[in-house]
Structures are given as C-alpha cells and as structure tokens.
PDB file of C-alpha atoms and ligand atoms in Angstrom:
ATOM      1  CA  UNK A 609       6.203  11.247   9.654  1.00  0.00           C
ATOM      2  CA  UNK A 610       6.508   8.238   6.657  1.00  0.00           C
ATOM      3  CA  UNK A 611       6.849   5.034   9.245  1.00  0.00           C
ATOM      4  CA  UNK A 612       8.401   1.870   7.761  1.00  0.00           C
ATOM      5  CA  UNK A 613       5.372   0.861   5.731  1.00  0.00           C
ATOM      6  CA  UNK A 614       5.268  -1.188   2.569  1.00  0.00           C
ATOM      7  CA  UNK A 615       2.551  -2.594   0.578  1.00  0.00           C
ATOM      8  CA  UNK A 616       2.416  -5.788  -1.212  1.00  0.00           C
ATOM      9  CA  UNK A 617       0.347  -6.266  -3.804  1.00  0.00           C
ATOM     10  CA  UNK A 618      -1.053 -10.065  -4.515  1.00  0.00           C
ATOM     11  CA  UNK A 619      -2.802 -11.592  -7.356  1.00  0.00           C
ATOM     12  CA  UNK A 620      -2.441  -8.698 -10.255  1.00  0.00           C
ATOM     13  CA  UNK A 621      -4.266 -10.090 -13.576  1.00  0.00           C
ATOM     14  CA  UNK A 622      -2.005  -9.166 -16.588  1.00  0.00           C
ATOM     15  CA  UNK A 623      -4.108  -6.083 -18.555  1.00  0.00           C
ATOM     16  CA  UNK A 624      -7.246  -6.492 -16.686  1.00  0.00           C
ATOM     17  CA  UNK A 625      -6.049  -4.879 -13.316  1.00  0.00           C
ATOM     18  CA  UNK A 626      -3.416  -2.719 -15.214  1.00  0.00           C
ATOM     19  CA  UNK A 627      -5.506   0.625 -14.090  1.00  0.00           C
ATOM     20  CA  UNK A 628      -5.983  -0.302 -10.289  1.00  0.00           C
ATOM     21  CA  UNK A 629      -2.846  -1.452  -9.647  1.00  0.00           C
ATOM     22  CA  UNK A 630      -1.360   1.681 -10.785  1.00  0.00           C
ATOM     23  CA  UNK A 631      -3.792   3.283  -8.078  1.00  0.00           C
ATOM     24  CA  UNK A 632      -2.932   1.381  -5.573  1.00  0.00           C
ATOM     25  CA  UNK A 633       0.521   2.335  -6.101  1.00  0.00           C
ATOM     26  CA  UNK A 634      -0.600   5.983  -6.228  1.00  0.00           C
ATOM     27  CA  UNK A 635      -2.533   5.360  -3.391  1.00  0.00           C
ATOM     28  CA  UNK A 636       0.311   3.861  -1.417  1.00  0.00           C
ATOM     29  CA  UNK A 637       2.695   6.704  -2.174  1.00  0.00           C
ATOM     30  CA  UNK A 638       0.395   9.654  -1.194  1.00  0.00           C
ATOM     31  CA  UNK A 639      -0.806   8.325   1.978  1.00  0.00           C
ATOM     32  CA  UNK A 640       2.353   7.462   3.303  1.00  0.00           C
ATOM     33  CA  UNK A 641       3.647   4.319   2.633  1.00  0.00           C
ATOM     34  CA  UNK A 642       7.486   3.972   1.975  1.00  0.00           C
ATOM     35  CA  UNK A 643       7.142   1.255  -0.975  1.00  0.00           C
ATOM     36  CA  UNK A 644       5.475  -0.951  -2.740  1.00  0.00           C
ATOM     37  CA  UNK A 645       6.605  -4.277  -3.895  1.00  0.00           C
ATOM     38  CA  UNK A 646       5.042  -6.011  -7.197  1.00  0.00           C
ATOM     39  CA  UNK A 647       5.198  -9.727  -7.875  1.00  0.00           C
ATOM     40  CA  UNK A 648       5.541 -10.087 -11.794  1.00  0.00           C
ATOM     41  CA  UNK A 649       3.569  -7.255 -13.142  1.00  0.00           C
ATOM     42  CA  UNK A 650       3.951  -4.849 -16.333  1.00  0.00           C
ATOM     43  CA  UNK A 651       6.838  -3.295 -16.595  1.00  0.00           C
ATOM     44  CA  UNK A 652       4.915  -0.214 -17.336  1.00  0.00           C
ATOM     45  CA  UNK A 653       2.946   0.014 -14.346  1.00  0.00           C
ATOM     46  CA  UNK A 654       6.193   0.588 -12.687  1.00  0.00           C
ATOM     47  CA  UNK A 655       7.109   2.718 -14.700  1.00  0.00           C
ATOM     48  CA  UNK A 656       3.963   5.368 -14.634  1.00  0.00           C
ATOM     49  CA  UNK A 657       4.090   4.875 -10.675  1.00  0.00           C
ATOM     50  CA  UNK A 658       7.492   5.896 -10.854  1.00  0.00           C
ATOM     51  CA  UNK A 659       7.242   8.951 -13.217  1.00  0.00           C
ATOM     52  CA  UNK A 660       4.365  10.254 -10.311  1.00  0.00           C
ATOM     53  CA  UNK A 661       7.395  10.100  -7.796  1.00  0.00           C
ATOM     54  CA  UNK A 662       9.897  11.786 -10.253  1.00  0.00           C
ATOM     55  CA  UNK A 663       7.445  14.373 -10.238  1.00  0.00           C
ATOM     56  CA  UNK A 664       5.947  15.150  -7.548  1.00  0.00           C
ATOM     57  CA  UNK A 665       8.094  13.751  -5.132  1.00  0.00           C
ATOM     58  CA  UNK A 666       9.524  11.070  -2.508  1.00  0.00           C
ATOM     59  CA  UNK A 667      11.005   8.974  -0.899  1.00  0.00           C
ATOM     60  CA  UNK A 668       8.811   6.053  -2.888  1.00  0.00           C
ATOM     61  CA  UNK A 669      10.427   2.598  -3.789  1.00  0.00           C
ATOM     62  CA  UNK A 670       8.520   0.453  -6.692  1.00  0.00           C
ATOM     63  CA  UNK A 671       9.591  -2.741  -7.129  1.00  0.00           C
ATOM     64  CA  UNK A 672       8.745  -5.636  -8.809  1.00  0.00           C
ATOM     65  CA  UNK A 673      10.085  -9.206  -7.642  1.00  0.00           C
ATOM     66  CA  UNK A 674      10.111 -12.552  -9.574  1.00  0.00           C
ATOM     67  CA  UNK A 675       9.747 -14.773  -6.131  1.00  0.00           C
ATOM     68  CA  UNK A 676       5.941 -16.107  -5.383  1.00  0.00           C
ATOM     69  CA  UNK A 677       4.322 -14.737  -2.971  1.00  0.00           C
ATOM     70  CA  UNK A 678       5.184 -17.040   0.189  1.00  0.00           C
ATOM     71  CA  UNK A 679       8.567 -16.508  -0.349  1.00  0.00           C
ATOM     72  CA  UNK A 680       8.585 -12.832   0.026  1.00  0.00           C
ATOM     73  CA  UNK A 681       6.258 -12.830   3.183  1.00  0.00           C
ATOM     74  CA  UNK A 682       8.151 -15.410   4.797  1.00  0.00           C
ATOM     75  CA  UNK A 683      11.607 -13.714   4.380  1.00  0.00           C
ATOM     76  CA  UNK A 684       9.983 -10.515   5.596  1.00  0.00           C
ATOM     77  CA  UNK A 685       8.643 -11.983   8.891  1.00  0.00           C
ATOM     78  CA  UNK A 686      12.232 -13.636   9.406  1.00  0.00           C
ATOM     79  CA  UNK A 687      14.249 -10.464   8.480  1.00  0.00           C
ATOM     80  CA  UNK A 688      12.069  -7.579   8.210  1.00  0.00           C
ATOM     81  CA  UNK A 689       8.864  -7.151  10.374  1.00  0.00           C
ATOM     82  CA  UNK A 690       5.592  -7.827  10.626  1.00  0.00           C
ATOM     83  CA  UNK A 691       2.908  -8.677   8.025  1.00  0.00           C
ATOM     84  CA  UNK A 692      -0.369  -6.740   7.433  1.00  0.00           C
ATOM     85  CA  UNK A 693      -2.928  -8.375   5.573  1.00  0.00           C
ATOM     86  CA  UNK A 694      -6.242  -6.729   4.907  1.00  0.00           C
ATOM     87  CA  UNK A 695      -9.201  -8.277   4.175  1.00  0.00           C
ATOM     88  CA  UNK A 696     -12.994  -7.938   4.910  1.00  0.00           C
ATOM     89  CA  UNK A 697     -12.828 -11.237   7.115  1.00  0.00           C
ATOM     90  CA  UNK A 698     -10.674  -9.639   9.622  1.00  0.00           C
ATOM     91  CA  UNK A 699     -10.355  -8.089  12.749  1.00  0.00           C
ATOM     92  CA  UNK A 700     -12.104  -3.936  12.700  1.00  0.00           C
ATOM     93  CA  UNK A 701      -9.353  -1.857  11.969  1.00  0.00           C
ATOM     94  CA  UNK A 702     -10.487   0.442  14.916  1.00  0.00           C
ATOM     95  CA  UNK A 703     -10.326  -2.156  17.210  1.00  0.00           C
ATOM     96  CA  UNK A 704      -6.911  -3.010  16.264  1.00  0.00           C
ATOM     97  CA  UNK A 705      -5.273  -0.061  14.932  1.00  0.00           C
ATOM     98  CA  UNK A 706      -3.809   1.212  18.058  1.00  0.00           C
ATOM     99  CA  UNK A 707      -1.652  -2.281  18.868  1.00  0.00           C
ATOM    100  CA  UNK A 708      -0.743  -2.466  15.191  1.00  0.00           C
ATOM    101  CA  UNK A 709       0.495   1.231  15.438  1.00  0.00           C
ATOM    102  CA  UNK A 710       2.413   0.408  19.217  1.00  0.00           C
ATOM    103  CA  UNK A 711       4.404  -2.142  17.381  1.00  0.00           C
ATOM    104  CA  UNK A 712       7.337  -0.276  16.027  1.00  0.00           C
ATOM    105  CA  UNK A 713       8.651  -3.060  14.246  1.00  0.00           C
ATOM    106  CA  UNK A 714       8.560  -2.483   9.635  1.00  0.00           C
ATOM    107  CA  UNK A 715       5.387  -3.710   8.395  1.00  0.00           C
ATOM    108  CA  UNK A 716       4.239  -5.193   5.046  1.00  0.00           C
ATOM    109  CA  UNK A 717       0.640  -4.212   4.247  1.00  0.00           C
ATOM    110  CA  UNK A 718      -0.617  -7.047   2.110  1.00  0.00           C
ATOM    111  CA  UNK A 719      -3.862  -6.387  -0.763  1.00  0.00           C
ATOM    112  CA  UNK A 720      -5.298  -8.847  -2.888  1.00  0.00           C
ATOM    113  CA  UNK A 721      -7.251  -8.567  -6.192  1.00  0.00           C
ATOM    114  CA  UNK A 722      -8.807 -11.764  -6.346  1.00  0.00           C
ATOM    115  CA  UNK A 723      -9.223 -14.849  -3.613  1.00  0.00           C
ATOM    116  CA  UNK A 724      -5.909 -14.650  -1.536  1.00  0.00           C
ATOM    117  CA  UNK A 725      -4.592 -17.923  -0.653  1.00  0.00           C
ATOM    118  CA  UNK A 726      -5.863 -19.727   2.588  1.00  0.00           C
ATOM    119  CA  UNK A 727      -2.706 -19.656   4.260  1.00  0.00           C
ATOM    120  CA  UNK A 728      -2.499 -15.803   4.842  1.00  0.00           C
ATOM    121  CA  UNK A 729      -4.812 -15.533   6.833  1.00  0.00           C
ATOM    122  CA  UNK A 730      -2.342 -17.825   9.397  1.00  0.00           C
ATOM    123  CA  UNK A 731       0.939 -16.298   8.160  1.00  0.00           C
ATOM    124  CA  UNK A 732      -0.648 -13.019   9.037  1.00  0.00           C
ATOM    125  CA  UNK A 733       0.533 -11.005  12.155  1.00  0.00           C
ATOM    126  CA  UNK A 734      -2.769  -9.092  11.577  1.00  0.00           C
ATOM    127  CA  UNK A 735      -5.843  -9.986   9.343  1.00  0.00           C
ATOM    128  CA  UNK A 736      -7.648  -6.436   9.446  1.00  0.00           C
ATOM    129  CA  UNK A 737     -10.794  -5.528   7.993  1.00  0.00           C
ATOM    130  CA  UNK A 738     -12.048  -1.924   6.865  1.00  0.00           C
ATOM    131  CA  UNK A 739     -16.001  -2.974   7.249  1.00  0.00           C
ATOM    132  CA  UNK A 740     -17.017  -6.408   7.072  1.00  0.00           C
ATOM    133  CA  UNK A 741     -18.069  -5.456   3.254  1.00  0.00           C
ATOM    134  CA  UNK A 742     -16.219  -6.848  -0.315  1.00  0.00           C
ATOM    135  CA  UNK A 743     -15.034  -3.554  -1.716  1.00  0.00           C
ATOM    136  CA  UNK A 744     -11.517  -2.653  -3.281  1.00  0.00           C
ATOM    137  CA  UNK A 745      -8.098  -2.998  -2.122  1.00  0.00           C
ATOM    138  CA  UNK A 746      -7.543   0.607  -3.064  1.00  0.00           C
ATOM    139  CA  UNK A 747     -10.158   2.021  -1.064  1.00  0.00           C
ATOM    140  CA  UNK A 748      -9.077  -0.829   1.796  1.00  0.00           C
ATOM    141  CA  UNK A 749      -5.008   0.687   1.621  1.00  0.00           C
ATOM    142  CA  UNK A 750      -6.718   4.071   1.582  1.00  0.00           C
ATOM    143  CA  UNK A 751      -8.674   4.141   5.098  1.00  0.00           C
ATOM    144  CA  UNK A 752      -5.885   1.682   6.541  1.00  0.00           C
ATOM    145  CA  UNK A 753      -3.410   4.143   6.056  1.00  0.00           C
ATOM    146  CA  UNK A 754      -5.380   6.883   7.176  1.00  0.00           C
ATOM    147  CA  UNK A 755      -6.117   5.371  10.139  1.00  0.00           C
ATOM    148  CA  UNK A 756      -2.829   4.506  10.893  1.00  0.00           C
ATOM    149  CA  UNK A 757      -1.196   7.898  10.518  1.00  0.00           C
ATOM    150  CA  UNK A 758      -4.396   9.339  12.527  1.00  0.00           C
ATOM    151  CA  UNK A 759      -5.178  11.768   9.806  1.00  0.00           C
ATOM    152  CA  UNK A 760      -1.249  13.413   9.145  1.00  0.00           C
ATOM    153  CA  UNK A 761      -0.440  11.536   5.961  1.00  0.00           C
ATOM    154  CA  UNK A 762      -2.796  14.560   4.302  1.00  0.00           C
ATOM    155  CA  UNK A 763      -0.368  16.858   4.823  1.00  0.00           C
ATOM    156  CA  UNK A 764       2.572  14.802   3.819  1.00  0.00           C
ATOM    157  CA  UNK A 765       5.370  16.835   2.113  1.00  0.00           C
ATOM    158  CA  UNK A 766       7.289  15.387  -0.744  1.00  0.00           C
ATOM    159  CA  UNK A 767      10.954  15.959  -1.572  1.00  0.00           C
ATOM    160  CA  UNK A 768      12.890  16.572  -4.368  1.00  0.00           C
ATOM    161  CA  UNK A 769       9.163  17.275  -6.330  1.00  0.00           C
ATOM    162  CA  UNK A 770       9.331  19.053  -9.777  1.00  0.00           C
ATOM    163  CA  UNK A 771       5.619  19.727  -9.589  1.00  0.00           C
ATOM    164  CA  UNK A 772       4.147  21.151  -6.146  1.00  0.00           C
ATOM    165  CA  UNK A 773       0.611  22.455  -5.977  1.00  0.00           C
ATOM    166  CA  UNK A 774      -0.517  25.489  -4.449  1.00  0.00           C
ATOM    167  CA  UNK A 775      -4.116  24.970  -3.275  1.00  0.00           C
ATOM    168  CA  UNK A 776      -6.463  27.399  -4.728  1.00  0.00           C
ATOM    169  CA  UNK A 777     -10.168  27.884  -4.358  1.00  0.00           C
ATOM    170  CA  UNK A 778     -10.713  27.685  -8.139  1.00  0.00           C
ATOM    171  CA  UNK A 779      -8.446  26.810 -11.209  1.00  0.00           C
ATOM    172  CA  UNK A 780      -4.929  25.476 -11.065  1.00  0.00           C
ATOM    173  CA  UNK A 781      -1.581  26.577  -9.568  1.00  0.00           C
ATOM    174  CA  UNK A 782       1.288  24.687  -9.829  1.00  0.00           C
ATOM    175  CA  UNK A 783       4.961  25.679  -9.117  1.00  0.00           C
ATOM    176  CA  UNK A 784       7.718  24.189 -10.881  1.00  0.00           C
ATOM    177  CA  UNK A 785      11.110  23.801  -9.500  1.00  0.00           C
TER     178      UNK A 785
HETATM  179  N1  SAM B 981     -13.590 -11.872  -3.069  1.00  0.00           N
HETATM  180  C1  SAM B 981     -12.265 -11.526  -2.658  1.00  0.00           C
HETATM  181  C2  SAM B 981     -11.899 -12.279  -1.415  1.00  0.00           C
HETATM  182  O1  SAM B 981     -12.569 -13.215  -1.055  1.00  0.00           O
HETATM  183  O2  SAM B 981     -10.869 -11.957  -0.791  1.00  0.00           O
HETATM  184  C3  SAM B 981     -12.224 -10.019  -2.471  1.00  0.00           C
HETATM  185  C4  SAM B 981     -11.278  -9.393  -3.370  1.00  0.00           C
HETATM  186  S1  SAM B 981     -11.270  -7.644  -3.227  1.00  0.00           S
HETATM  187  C5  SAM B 981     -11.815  -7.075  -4.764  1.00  0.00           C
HETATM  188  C6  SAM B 981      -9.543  -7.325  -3.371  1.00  0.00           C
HETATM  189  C7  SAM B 981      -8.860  -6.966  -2.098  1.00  0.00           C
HETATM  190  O3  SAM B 981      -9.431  -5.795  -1.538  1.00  0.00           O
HETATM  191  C8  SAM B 981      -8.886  -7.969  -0.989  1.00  0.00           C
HETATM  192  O4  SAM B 981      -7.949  -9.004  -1.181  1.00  0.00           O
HETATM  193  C9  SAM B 981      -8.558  -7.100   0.218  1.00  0.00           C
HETATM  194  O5  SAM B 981      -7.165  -6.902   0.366  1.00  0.00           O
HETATM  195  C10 SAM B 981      -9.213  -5.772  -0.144  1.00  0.00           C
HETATM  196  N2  SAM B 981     -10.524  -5.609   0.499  1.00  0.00           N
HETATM  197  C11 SAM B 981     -11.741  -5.651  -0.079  1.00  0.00           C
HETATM  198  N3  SAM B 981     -12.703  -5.433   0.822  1.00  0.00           N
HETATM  199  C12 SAM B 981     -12.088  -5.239   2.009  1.00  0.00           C
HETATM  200  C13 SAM B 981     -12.543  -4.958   3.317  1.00  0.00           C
HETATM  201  N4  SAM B 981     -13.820  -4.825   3.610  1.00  0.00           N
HETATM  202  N5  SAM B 981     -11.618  -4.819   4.295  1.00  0.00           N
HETATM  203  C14 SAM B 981     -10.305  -4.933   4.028  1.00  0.00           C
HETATM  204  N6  SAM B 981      -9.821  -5.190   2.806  1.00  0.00           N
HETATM  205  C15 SAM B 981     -10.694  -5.346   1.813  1.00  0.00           C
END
C-alpha cells in the first residue's frame, strides 16, 4: 500500500525544533511515507527516528543531506517526480487530492518550520493547504497523508518489527519477535 512518498523537511532550527522534527519523522513513517530526507540536522534526530524503525518496523529511509534546499528539489523534479509543498496558502487538499493521487509519478512532500522561501511556492507542482489556518507541519503531514491513502495507512503493517502491538481494551500487550 506504501506509494513512492517522501518528505522533506525545510528550515529545522538546531535544538529548538529538535522534538518536532523527530515527530515529523515519526509521523512520516507511520502514516505511510517511504522516507524522509533532512537537510543538515542532528545527527541524533536520525538516529532516534531510526531506532523507531529498527523496532517496530519498515521499510523507512532517514537521511540527512548537506546540499541546500534548491538543489535537492530541483534534482528531484529533473530525475525523480513531482514536488509537494504544503502550506496554509495553498490550494484545499480536498479539492486537489484526487489529481495529486492520479499522478503516479514519486512525490516529495515538502514541510517547513519557519517562512519557506518565496520561490517554492513556483517550483511547486502542488502548493496544498490543510485549512487556510497557521498550524504545524506535523499535524499538516498528518491529514495530508491521510487523505492521500483515503484512510488505509491506519492499518499499515510493518516488517521485520521487533516490537508489534496487540491492541487491547486496557493495559499493554506487546509481542516480541
Ligand atoms: N508562518 C509560517 C509561514 O508563513 O509559512 C508557518 C510555519 S508553520 C509553523 C510550519 C509549516 O507547517 C509550514 O511551512 C507548512 O508546511 C505547515 N503548515 C502549517 N499550517 C499549515 C496549513 N494550514 N496547511 C498546510 N501546511 C501547513
């Protein structure tokens, strides 16, 4: 069901956005994505994101990549696919969701944490909002995704997990393999 999806992650503030960077990595991993790519961030945050995938399974590729930004979205529209780019200025994702998902080709899902720059907006293949309200990029990959995968990503199975959960009304069960 995981579709050629990767998320880039723009403008990370060394220590400050340490904890929601991790989560959008989290974030990107449970609902479906097939990466994420990093430009210049903690090696730790790496790290933690990919401990979570040792764990509790994958595919999931982190990587971090010393290029700026224009440089990696440029070489993925000439080799790759198509770019992603949400942001509250943009088009409804309902109202665009079904063309995005008819186009088969890879796409890079692109999050900010501050002010993007100007130009992505125009190097953008999509500019797609989730409301017309500021919020957070983690709550932003969140809905896109869902809305992308119609709802399936929930049950996504992992391989290769250590750790799988067995849902229980109350308490914890988790099997280990
Ligand atoms: N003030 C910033 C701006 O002008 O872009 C907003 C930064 S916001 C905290 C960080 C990121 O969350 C944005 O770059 C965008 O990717 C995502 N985001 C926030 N609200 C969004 C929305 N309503 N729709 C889509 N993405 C959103």
């Amino acid at each position: 069901m995981r579709e050629e999806i990767y998320v880039l992650r723009l403008g990370h503030r060394t220590e400050r956005d340490k904890r929601i960077t991790t989560h959008v990595g989290l974030v990107a991993r449970a609902f479906g994505a097939k990466g994420i790519l990093f430009i210049g961030i903690e090696k730790d945050i790496k790290q933690k994101i990919d401990e979570v995938t040792e764990m509790w399974g994958g595919p999931f590729e982190t990587q971090i990549i010393e290029k700026n930004w224009k440089e990696i979205i440029l070489k993925w529209k000439e080799t790759e696919g198509i770019i992603v780019h949400l942001t509250m200025y943009g088009i409804p994702v309902d109202l665009i969701i079904d063309e995005i998902r008819k186009d088969k080709r890879k796409k890079l899902v692109v999050i900010g944490a501050e002010k993007v720059p100007k130009e992505l907006y125009t190097l953008s293949d999509f500019n797609v909002s989730i409301t017309n309200q500021p919020h957070s990029e983690v709550a932003a990959l969140a809905i896109f995704l869902d809305r992308f995968y119609m709802g399936k990503e929930i049950g996504l199975k992992f391989s290769d997990a250590k750790l799988t959960i067995v849902p229980t009304e109350r308490g914890k069960k988790v099997i280990e393999s």
